[in-house]
Coordinates of C-alpha atoms in Angstrom, one line a residue:
X167 CA 15.7 29.4 105.8
X168 CA 16.4 28.4 109.4
X169 CA 17.7 30.9 111.9
X170 CA 21.2 29.6 111.7
X171 CA 22.9 32.3 113.8
X172 CA 20.3 32.3 116.6
X173 CA 21.7 31.5 120.1
X174 CA 20.1 30.9 123.4
X175 CA 19.0 33.6 125.9
X176 CA 18.3 37.2 125.0
X177 CA 15.0 39.2 125.4
X178 CA 13.2 37.8 122.5
X179 CA 10.4 35.3 122.8
X180 CA 11.7 32.3 121.2
X181 CA 8.4 30.5 121.7
X182 CA 6.6 32.9 119.2
X183 CA 7.8 32.5 115.7
X184 CA 7.0 35.5 113.3
X185 CA 7.1 35.2 109.4
X186 CA 8.4 38.0 107.2
X187 CA 9.9 38.3 103.7
X188 CA 13.1 39.9 102.4
X189 CA 13.4 40.5 98.8
X190 CA 10.6 38.0 98.3
X191 CA 12.1 35.1 100.5
X192 CA 10.2 34.0 103.3
X193 CA 12.1 34.1 106.7
X194 CA 11.3 33.7 110.3
X195 CA 12.2 35.8 113.4
X196 CA 10.9 35.9 117.1
X197 CA 8.6 38.3 119.0
X198 CA 10.8 41.1 120.3
X199 CA 13.1 41.0 117.2
X200 CA 13.9 44.1 114.9
X201 CA 14.1 43.5 111.3
X202 CA 17.8 43.8 111.5
X203 CA 18.2 41.2 114.1
X204 CA 15.9 38.7 112.3
X205 CA 18.0 39.3 109.1
X206 CA 21.2 38.6 111.1
X207 CA 19.6 35.5 112.6
X208 CA 18.9 34.4 109.1
X209 CA 22.6 35.0 108.0
X210 CA 21.6 37.8 105.7
X211 CA 24.9 39.8 105.7
X212 CA 24.3 41.8 102.6
X213 CA 21.3 44.0 102.9
X214 CA 21.9 47.0 100.7
X215 CA 24.0 49.2 98.4
X216 CA 25.6 52.5 99.1
X217 CA 24.4 55.8 97.7
X218 CA 27.3 56.9 95.5
X219 CA 29.3 53.9 94.5
X220 CA 26.6 51.0 95.2
X221 CA 29.3 49.1 97.2
X222 CA 27.8 46.1 99.3
X223 CA 26.6 47.2 102.7
X224 CA 25.8 45.2 105.8
X225 CA 24.3 45.9 109.1
X226 CA 26.5 48.2 111.3
X227 CA 24.6 49.2 114.2
X228 CA 21.7 48.2 116.5
X229 CA 20.0 51.7 116.7
X230 CA 18.7 54.8 114.9
X231 CA 22.2 55.8 113.9
X232 CA 22.3 52.9 111.2
X233 CA 23.8 54.1 107.8
X234 CA 23.3 50.9 105.7
X235 CA 20.2 48.7 106.6
X236 CA 17.7 51.3 105.0
X237 CA 14.9 49.5 103.3
X238 CA 11.5 49.7 101.8
X239 CA 8.8 48.2 104.0
X240 CA 5.4 47.2 102.7
X241 CA 4.1 47.4 99.3
X242 CA 1.5 49.3 97.1
X243 CA -0.1 52.2 99.1
X244 CA 1.5 50.9 102.3
X245 CA 5.1 50.9 100.9
X246 CA 7.4 53.2 103.0
X247 CA 11.0 53.8 101.7
X248 CA 14.1 54.6 103.6
X249 CA 13.2 52.7 106.9
X250 CA 15.9 51.7 109.1
X251 CA 15.8 47.8 109.9
X252 CA 17.6 48.4 113.2
X253 CA 14.6 50.2 114.7
X254 CA 11.7 48.4 112.8
X255 CA 9.8 46.1 115.2
X256 CA 9.3 42.7 113.6
X257 CA 5.8 41.7 112.8
X258 CA 3.9 39.1 111.0
X259 CA 3.6 39.6 107.3
X260 CA 6.3 42.3 107.3
X261 CA 7.6 42.8 103.5
X262 CA 11.0 44.3 103.4
X263 CA 13.1 45.0 100.3
X264 CA 16.5 46.4 99.8
X265 CA 16.8 49.4 97.6
X266 CA 19.3 51.6 95.6
X267 CA 20.2 48.8 93.2
X268 CA 19.6 47.9 89.6
X269 CA 19.2 44.2 89.1
X270 CA 19.6 41.7 92.0
X271 CA 21.1 42.9 95.2
X272 CA 23.9 40.6 94.7
X273 CA 24.7 41.8 91.3
X274 CA 24.0 45.5 91.1
X275 CA 24.6 46.9 87.6
X276 CA 25.2 50.3 89.0
X277 CA 28.3 48.9 90.9
X278 CA 30.3 50.0 87.9
X279 CA 30.2 53.4 89.6
X280 CA 32.8 51.9 92.1
X281 CA 35.3 51.4 89.4
X282 CA 34.9 55.0 88.2
X283 CA 35.6 56.3 91.7
X284 CA 38.8 58.0 91.0
X285 CA 37.0 60.4 88.6
X286 CA 34.1 60.9 91.1
X287 CA 35.8 62.5 94.0
X288 CA 34.1 64.8 96.5
X289 CA 32.2 67.6 94.7
X290 CA 33.0 66.1 91.3
X291 CA 29.8 67.1 89.7
X292 CA 30.7 71.0 90.2
X293 CA 34.2 70.5 88.7
X294 CA 33.6 67.8 85.9
X295 CA 30.4 68.9 84.1
X296 CA 31.5 72.3 83.1
X297 CA 31.4 71.9 79.3
X298 CA 29.6 72.2 77.0
X299 CA 27.5 74.6 79.2
X300 CA 24.3 73.5 77.4
X301 CA 24.8 69.9 78.4
X302 CA 24.1 70.6 82.1
X303 CA 20.4 70.9 82.1
X304 CA 19.9 68.6 79.0
X305 CA 22.2 65.6 80.0
X306 CA 24.4 66.0 83.2
X307 CA 21.6 67.1 85.6
X308 CA 19.0 64.4 84.6
X309 CA 21.6 61.7 84.6
X310 CA 22.8 62.6 88.1
X311 CA 19.3 63.0 89.4
X312 CA 18.2 59.6 87.8
X313 CA 21.2 57.9 89.7
X314 CA 20.4 59.8 92.8
X315 CA 18.2 58.7 95.8
X316 CA 17.7 55.6 97.7
X317 CA 14.0 54.1 97.9
X318 CA 11.1 54.9 95.8
X319 CA 7.9 56.5 97.0
X320 CA 4.4 54.9 96.4
X321 CA 2.3 56.7 93.7
X322 CA -0.9 55.6 95.6
X323 CA -2.6 57.6 98.2
X324 CA -1.5 56.8 101.8
X325 CA -4.3 54.8 103.4
X326 CA -3.0 55.4 107.0
X327 CA -4.3 58.1 109.3
X328 CA -2.1 60.5 111.4
X329 CA -2.9 62.5 114.4
X330 CA -1.6 65.3 116.6
X331 CA -1.9 66.0 120.2
X332 CA -0.9 68.0 123.3
X333 CA 0.5 66.9 126.6
X334 CA 1.6 68.7 129.9
X335 CA 4.1 67.8 132.5
X336 CA 6.3 69.2 135.1
X337 CA 9.2 67.2 134.0
X338 CA 10.0 65.7 130.6
X339 CA 12.7 63.0 130.8
X340 CA 14.2 62.2 127.3
X341 CA 15.7 58.7 127.2
X342 CA 14.5 55.6 129.2
X343 CA 18.1 54.1 129.8
X344 CA 19.7 53.5 133.1
X345 CA 20.0 57.6 133.7
X346 CA 16.6 58.2 132.7
X347 CA 15.0 55.4 134.7
X348 CA 16.9 56.5 137.7
X349 CA 15.8 60.2 137.1
X350 CA 12.2 59.1 136.5
X351 CA 11.6 56.9 139.4
X352 CA 13.1 59.4 141.8
X353 CA 11.1 62.5 140.3
X354 CA 7.9 60.6 140.1
X355 CA 8.2 59.6 143.7
X356 CA 7.8 63.2 144.6
X357 CA 4.4 63.5 143.0
X358 CA 5.7 65.5 140.2
X359 CA 3.9 65.0 136.8
X360 CA 6.5 63.1 134.6
X361 CA 6.7 62.1 130.9
X362 CA 9.3 59.4 130.2
X363 CA 9.9 59.3 126.3
X364 CA 12.2 56.8 124.5
X365 CA 12.7 56.0 120.9
X366 CA 12.9 52.2 121.2
X367 CA 9.8 50.1 121.5
X368 CA 11.3 48.4 124.5
X369 CA 12.6 50.7 127.4
X370 CA 15.8 50.2 129.2
X371 CA 18.3 51.6 126.7
X372 CA 21.6 49.9 126.8
X373 CA 20.6 48.0 130.0
X374 CA 18.9 45.6 127.6
X375 CA 22.0 44.8 125.7
X376 CA 24.6 44.5 128.7
X377 CA 25.4 41.6 130.9
X378 CA 25.9 44.0 133.9
X379 CA 23.9 43.6 137.1
X380 CA 22.0 46.4 139.0
X381 CA 20.8 45.8 142.6
X382 CA 21.8 42.2 142.3
X383 CA 19.6 41.4 139.1
X384 CA 20.3 41.8 135.5
X385 CA 20.4 45.3 134.0
X386 CA 17.4 44.3 131.7
X387 CA 15.5 42.8 134.8
X388 CA 16.0 46.1 136.8
X389 CA 15.0 48.2 133.8
X390 CA 11.8 46.1 133.4
X391 CA 11.0 46.3 137.0
X392 CA 11.5 50.0 137.1
X393 CA 9.2 50.6 134.0
X394 CA 6.5 48.5 135.7
X395 CA 6.8 50.6 138.9
X396 CA 6.6 53.8 136.9
X397 CA 3.6 52.5 134.8
X398 CA 1.7 52.0 138.1
X399 CA 2.0 55.6 139.1
X400 CA -0.8 57.8 138.0
X401 CA 1.5 60.9 137.7
X402 CA 3.7 59.1 135.1
X403 CA 3.1 58.9 131.2
X404 CA 5.4 56.4 129.4
X405 CA 5.9 57.2 125.8
X406 CA 8.1 54.3 124.1
X407 CA 8.8 54.4 120.3
X408 CA 8.7 58.0 120.5
X409 CA 11.4 60.4 119.2
X410 CA 11.9 64.0 120.6
X411 CA 12.9 66.0 117.7
X412 CA 12.9 69.5 118.6
X413 CA 13.1 71.9 121.6
X414 CA 11.2 75.1 121.1
X415 CA 10.5 78.3 123.1
X416 CA 8.5 78.3 126.3
X417 CA 9.4 74.7 127.1
X418 CA 7.6 73.2 124.3
X419 CA 9.1 69.9 122.9
X420 CA 8.1 68.1 119.5
X421 CA 7.6 64.4 119.5
X422 CA 6.8 61.8 117.2
X423 CA 5.2 58.7 118.5
X424 CA 5.2 55.5 116.3
X425 CA 1.9 53.5 116.7
X426 CA 2.2 51.3 113.8
X427 CA 1.5 48.0 115.7
X428 CA -1.8 49.4 116.9
X429 CA -2.8 50.7 113.4
X430 CA -2.1 47.5 111.9
X431 CA -4.6 45.9 114.2
X432 CA -7.1 48.7 114.3
X433 CA -7.5 50.3 111.0
X434 CA -9.1 53.4 112.4
X435 CA -6.2 54.2 114.7
X436 CA -3.4 56.7 113.9
X437 CA -0.1 55.2 112.6
X438 CA 1.9 58.2 114.1
X439 CA 1.1 60.9 116.6
X440 CA 2.9 64.3 116.4
X441 CA 3.0 65.4 120.0
X442 CA 3.5 69.0 121.3
X443 CA 4.7 68.5 124.8
X444 CA 4.6 71.3 127.4
X445 CA 7.2 70.8 130.1
X446 CA 8.2 73.0 133.1
X447 CA 11.6 71.3 133.1
X448 CA 13.4 68.6 131.2
X449 CA 16.2 66.2 131.8
X450 CA 18.1 65.0 128.7
X451 CA 19.2 61.4 129.3
X452 CA 19.7 60.3 125.6
X453 CA 22.8 58.5 126.1
X454 CA 25.6 58.3 123.7
X455 CA 26.3 56.6 120.3
X456 CA 29.5 54.5 119.4
X457 CA 31.8 55.8 116.7
X458 CA 34.0 53.6 114.4
X459 CA 37.5 54.0 113.3
X460 CA 38.4 54.8 109.8
X461 CA 40.9 52.3 108.1
X462 CA 41.3 50.5 104.8
X463 CA 38.2 48.8 103.2
X464 CA 36.3 49.4 106.8
X465 CA 33.0 49.2 105.0
X466 CA 32.6 45.5 104.2
X467 CA 29.4 43.6 105.3
X468 CA 30.5 42.2 108.7
X469 CA 32.4 45.3 110.0
X470 CA 30.1 46.6 112.8
X471 CA 30.1 48.7 115.7
X472 CA 31.1 46.6 118.9
X473 CA 28.2 47.8 120.9
X474 CA 25.9 46.6 118.2
X475 CA 27.6 43.0 118.1
X476 CA 27.1 42.9 121.9
X477 CA 23.4 44.1 121.6
X478 CA 22.6 41.4 119.0
X479 CA 24.2 38.7 121.3
X480 CA 22.7 39.9 124.6
X481 CA 19.3 41.3 123.7
X482 CA 18.3 39.4 120.4
X483 CA 20.3 36.3 121.0
X484 CA 22.0 36.5 117.6
X485 CA 25.6 35.7 116.8
X486 CA 26.8 38.1 114.1
X487 CA 29.8 35.8 113.2
X488 CA 31.3 32.4 113.8
X489 CA 34.9 33.9 114.3
X490 CA 34.8 37.4 115.7
X491 CA 37.5 39.8 116.1
X492 CA 37.3 43.0 118.2
X493 CA 39.2 46.3 117.4
X494 CA 39.1 48.9 120.0
X495 CA 40.8 52.1 121.4
X496 CA 38.9 52.0 124.6
X497 CA 37.9 49.8 127.6
X498 CA 34.3 49.3 126.5
X499 CA 35.3 47.5 123.5
X500 CA 36.7 44.6 125.7
X501 CA 33.2 44.2 127.2
X502 CA 32.0 43.1 123.8
X503 CA 34.7 40.4 123.8
X504 CA 33.8 39.3 127.2
X505 CA 30.0 39.2 126.5
X506 CA 30.6 37.2 123.2
X507 CA 32.6 34.6 125.2
X508 CA 29.9 34.3 127.9
X509 CA 27.4 33.6 124.9
X510 CA 29.7 30.9 123.7
X511 CA 30.7 32.9 120.6
X512 CA 34.1 32.4 119.4
X513 CA 36.5 35.5 119.7
X514 CA 39.6 34.9 117.6
X515 CA 41.4 38.3 118.3
X516 CA 41.2 41.5 120.3
X517 CA 43.1 44.4 118.8
X518 CA 43.8 47.5 120.9
X519 CA 45.5 50.6 119.4
X520 CA 46.7 51.5 122.9
X521 CA 50.1 50.5 124.1
X522 CA 48.7 49.2 127.5
X523 CA 48.2 46.0 129.5
X524 CA 45.1 43.9 128.3
X525 CA 42.0 45.2 130.1
X526 CA 40.4 41.7 130.4
X527 CA 41.3 38.1 129.8
X528 CA 39.5 36.7 126.8
X529 CA 39.8 33.0 126.6
X530 CA 40.9 31.6 123.2
X531 CA 41.6 34.9 121.7
X532 CA 44.9 36.3 120.4
X533 CA 45.7 39.7 122.1
X534 CA 47.3 42.5 120.1
X535 CA 48.1 45.7 121.9
X536 CA 49.5 48.9 120.3
X537 CA 48.4 47.5 117.0
X538 CA 45.7 48.6 114.5
X539 CA 43.6 47.0 111.6
X540 CA 44.9 48.4 108.3
X541 CA 42.9 46.4 105.8
X542 CA 40.1 44.0 105.2
X543 CA 39.3 41.3 102.5
X544 CA 36.0 40.0 101.2
X545 CA 33.4 41.5 98.7
X546 CA 30.0 40.7 99.9
X547 CA 31.1 39.6 103.4
X548 CA 34.1 40.0 105.4
X549 CA 36.6 37.2 105.1
X550 CA 39.8 38.4 106.9
X551 CA 41.6 41.4 108.4
X552 CA 45.2 42.7 108.0
X553 CA 47.0 44.1 110.9
X554 CA 49.7 47.0 111.1
X555 CA 52.2 44.2 112.4
X556 CA 51.6 42.3 109.1
X557 CA 49.5 39.4 110.6
X558 CA 46.3 38.4 108.8
X559 CA 43.3 36.9 110.8
X560 CA 40.5 34.9 109.3
X561 CA 37.4 36.4 110.6
X562 CA 33.9 37.0 109.4
X563 CA 32.8 39.8 111.9
X564 CA 35.0 42.7 113.0
X565 CA 33.5 44.5 116.2
X566 CA 35.0 48.1 116.1
X567 CA 34.8 50.5 119.0
X568 CA 36.5 53.9 118.4
X569 CA 34.8 55.5 121.6
X570 CA 31.5 57.1 122.5
X571 CA 29.9 60.5 121.4
X572 CA 27.2 61.9 123.6
X573 CA 23.7 62.5 122.1
X574 CA 23.7 66.2 122.8
X575 CA 22.2 67.6 119.7
X576 CA 18.9 68.7 121.6
X577 CA 21.1 71.0 123.6
X578 CA 22.1 72.9 120.6
X579 CA 18.5 73.9 119.6
X580 CA 18.7 77.2 121.3
X581 CA 22.2 77.9 120.0
X582 CA 24.0 75.9 122.5
X583 CA 27.7 75.3 121.7
X584 CA 29.2 72.0 122.8
X585 CA 32.7 71.9 124.4
X586 CA 35.5 69.4 123.9
X587 CA 36.4 66.8 126.4
X588 CA 39.9 65.4 126.2
X589 CA 38.9 62.9 128.9
X590 CA 36.4 61.1 126.6
X591 CA 37.8 62.4 123.4
X592 CA 34.5 63.8 122.4
X593 CA 32.2 66.8 122.5
X594 CA 29.9 67.2 125.7
X595 CA 27.3 69.9 126.5
X596 CA 28.5 73.2 127.9
X597 CA 26.1 75.2 130.3
X598 CA 24.2 76.8 127.3
X599 CA 21.4 74.3 127.3
X600 CA 17.9 75.5 126.3
X601 CA 16.1 77.1 129.2
X602 CA 14.9 74.6 131.7
X603 CA 16.9 71.6 130.5
X604 CA 19.6 69.9 132.3
X605 CA 21.6 66.9 131.1
X606 CA 22.7 63.5 133.0
X607 CA 24.5 60.3 132.2
X608 CA 26.2 59.5 129.0
X609 CA 24.5 62.4 127.3
X610 CA 26.8 64.7 129.6
X611 CA 29.7 62.7 129.0
X612 CA 29.5 60.4 132.3
X613 CA 30.5 57.2 130.7
X614 CA 30.7 55.0 133.9
X615 CA 27.4 53.3 134.6
X616 CA 27.3 53.6 138.2
X617 CA 28.1 57.3 138.0
X618 CA 25.4 57.8 135.4
X619 CA 22.8 56.2 137.6
X620 CA 23.7 58.3 140.6
X621 CA 23.7 61.5 138.3
X622 CA 20.2 60.6 137.1
X623 CA 18.9 60.1 140.7
X624 CA 20.4 63.4 141.8
X625 CA 19.2 65.4 138.8
X626 CA 15.8 63.8 139.2
X627 CA 15.7 64.8 142.9
X628 CA 17.1 68.3 142.3
X629 CA 14.6 69.2 139.5
X630 CA 11.6 68.0 141.4
X631 CA 12.9 70.0 144.4
X632 CA 13.1 73.1 142.3
X633 CA 9.6 72.8 141.3
X634 CA 8.4 72.6 144.9
X635 CA 7.8 69.0 145.3
X636 CA 9.1 67.0 148.4
X637 CA 11.3 64.3 147.3
X638 CA 11.5 61.1 149.1
X639 CA 14.8 59.9 150.5
X640 CA 15.6 57.1 147.9
X641 CA 18.8 55.3 147.4
X642 CA 20.1 55.2 143.8
X643 CA 20.4 51.8 142.4
X644 CA 23.7 50.1 142.8
X645 CA 25.9 48.4 140.2
X646 CA 29.5 47.5 140.0
X647 CA 32.0 50.1 138.7
X648 CA 33.3 49.4 135.2
X649 CA 36.2 51.7 134.2
X650 CA 36.1 53.6 130.9
X651 CA 39.2 55.1 129.2
X652 CA 39.9 56.0 125.7
X653 CA 42.7 57.2 123.5
X654 CA 41.6 59.0 120.4
X655 CA 42.1 57.1 117.2
X656 CA 40.4 58.9 114.2
X657 CA 42.1 56.7 111.5
X658 CA 44.7 54.5 110.2
X659 CA 46.9 55.3 107.2
X660 CA 45.4 53.3 104.5
X661 CA 47.7 53.8 101.6
X662 CA 45.8 53.4 98.2
X663 CA 42.9 51.7 100.0
X664 CA 39.9 53.8 101.0
X665 CA 39.0 54.5 104.5
X666 CA 35.3 55.1 104.9
X667 CA 33.7 57.7 107.1
X668 CA 30.2 58.1 105.9
X669 CA 29.1 54.5 104.9
X670 CA 25.8 55.7 103.6
X671 CA 27.1 58.5 101.3
X672 CA 30.4 57.0 100.4
X673 CA 32.6 59.7 102.0
X674 CA 36.3 58.7 102.8
X675 CA 39.0 60.3 104.8
X676 CA 40.5 61.4 101.6
X677 CA 37.3 63.2 100.6
X678 CA 37.2 65.0 103.9
X679 CA 40.8 66.0 103.5
X680 CA 40.1 67.4 100.1
X681 CA 37.1 69.3 101.2
X682 CA 39.2 70.8 104.0
X683 CA 41.9 71.9 101.5
X684 CA 39.1 73.5 99.2
X685 CA 38.0 75.7 102.1
X686 CA 35.1 73.6 103.5
X687 CA 36.5 73.6 106.9
X688 CA 33.3 74.3 109.2
X689 CA 31.4 71.1 109.8
X690 CA 28.2 72.8 108.8

């Protein structure tokens, strides 16, 4: 199958083709693709089934927050289940298979559970299987366990090798987006020993997915140049494809570095390394993740996060639809509409739940202000949406932006408690961060890029100075100021239709309301 959704541009190398398989079908992508972007390029919209009701599921995000595109990679002893396609770097010979379905992906026999959903509400197994008592261990529990789970483990011994290691630094910077790079180049220029870690195989964060310019060049070019400058410094260690997973006492941080590409080429090399990093100080620049909006049937393949639609167009040169609609409650959603038009992708409508003037001009698109999406149609792929004003729009991709949530979880590892920000309608870190940790950029709730870059620069300078280093007088990178405002929109009344909150586990807004009524109020 040809890559019918591939467009010009992007950061992938369209001169180097890569062959892979999905459910046994041979497909092609390009160097720099993720498995998810390559699947979308090949028009693979249905990629899995949900956990409980086995509903059709498509790709939603472009990062580690992906709830749907979770697959089995490899076969035999090399098979690894529950791998997110959105963060899996494409390579020659990759074998991917969808999971959690009985029979073909397009005709899952277990989808019958969706028709039984009225009987399978939140916590149904604690309320329904009460009698006869002896049936629980003999019948009910085995049946539930047999239906549970997503992928299947290989029964063969793992042939890969794994390693552990120790690293030491003055400053650990977590996240290599605009803020992290700004902090790193400033701190490193003082002579401080810096480790810069990022979970992506390509450093730059959202700069690789935006059309914005920094210091007169594209954000991705500025990121590439900054990474190159850092790489040339002897006092800097760059750790891409590395996830910082824990903050412990005495400035110790846990990290997992993925070295799968090296392990495939050299069989004696470790596939993953578990690092213990000792840092005198750390700066959390982990950015933020976009949230969706709950409305009727918002789980169909083709309903995606707006930032992901933008990322696939700008970074991966993939059109996620032929007729795209954008639904937002904040200014950033409009940037997706703008970038799609710049990439010659048709935007048929922009729906903003706020009763304000349009944020941007979007050629060729109908604009609906003070309006919401209340329902969608389609089974294995999105076909149309219905608005609260009664209008129906034919569309095959709906880009949804409900605002942004700072990635602050590492600030809570020493009992830090987030505080609420009405300004961005989200939780942000308070001052109870782990000892030695400071926060900058979107992770702190600073949503305007120009401000986040300055904040990273100032934090890098301040931390290096605190450690006794002489910081050089560097000017922070300059970029245009892009506004960000948001009006909270947690959901649209859906009537008899189900509004999904957790797409992976099939949790609806109604389920959460029921759990709250039954006393399960704390989010823990």
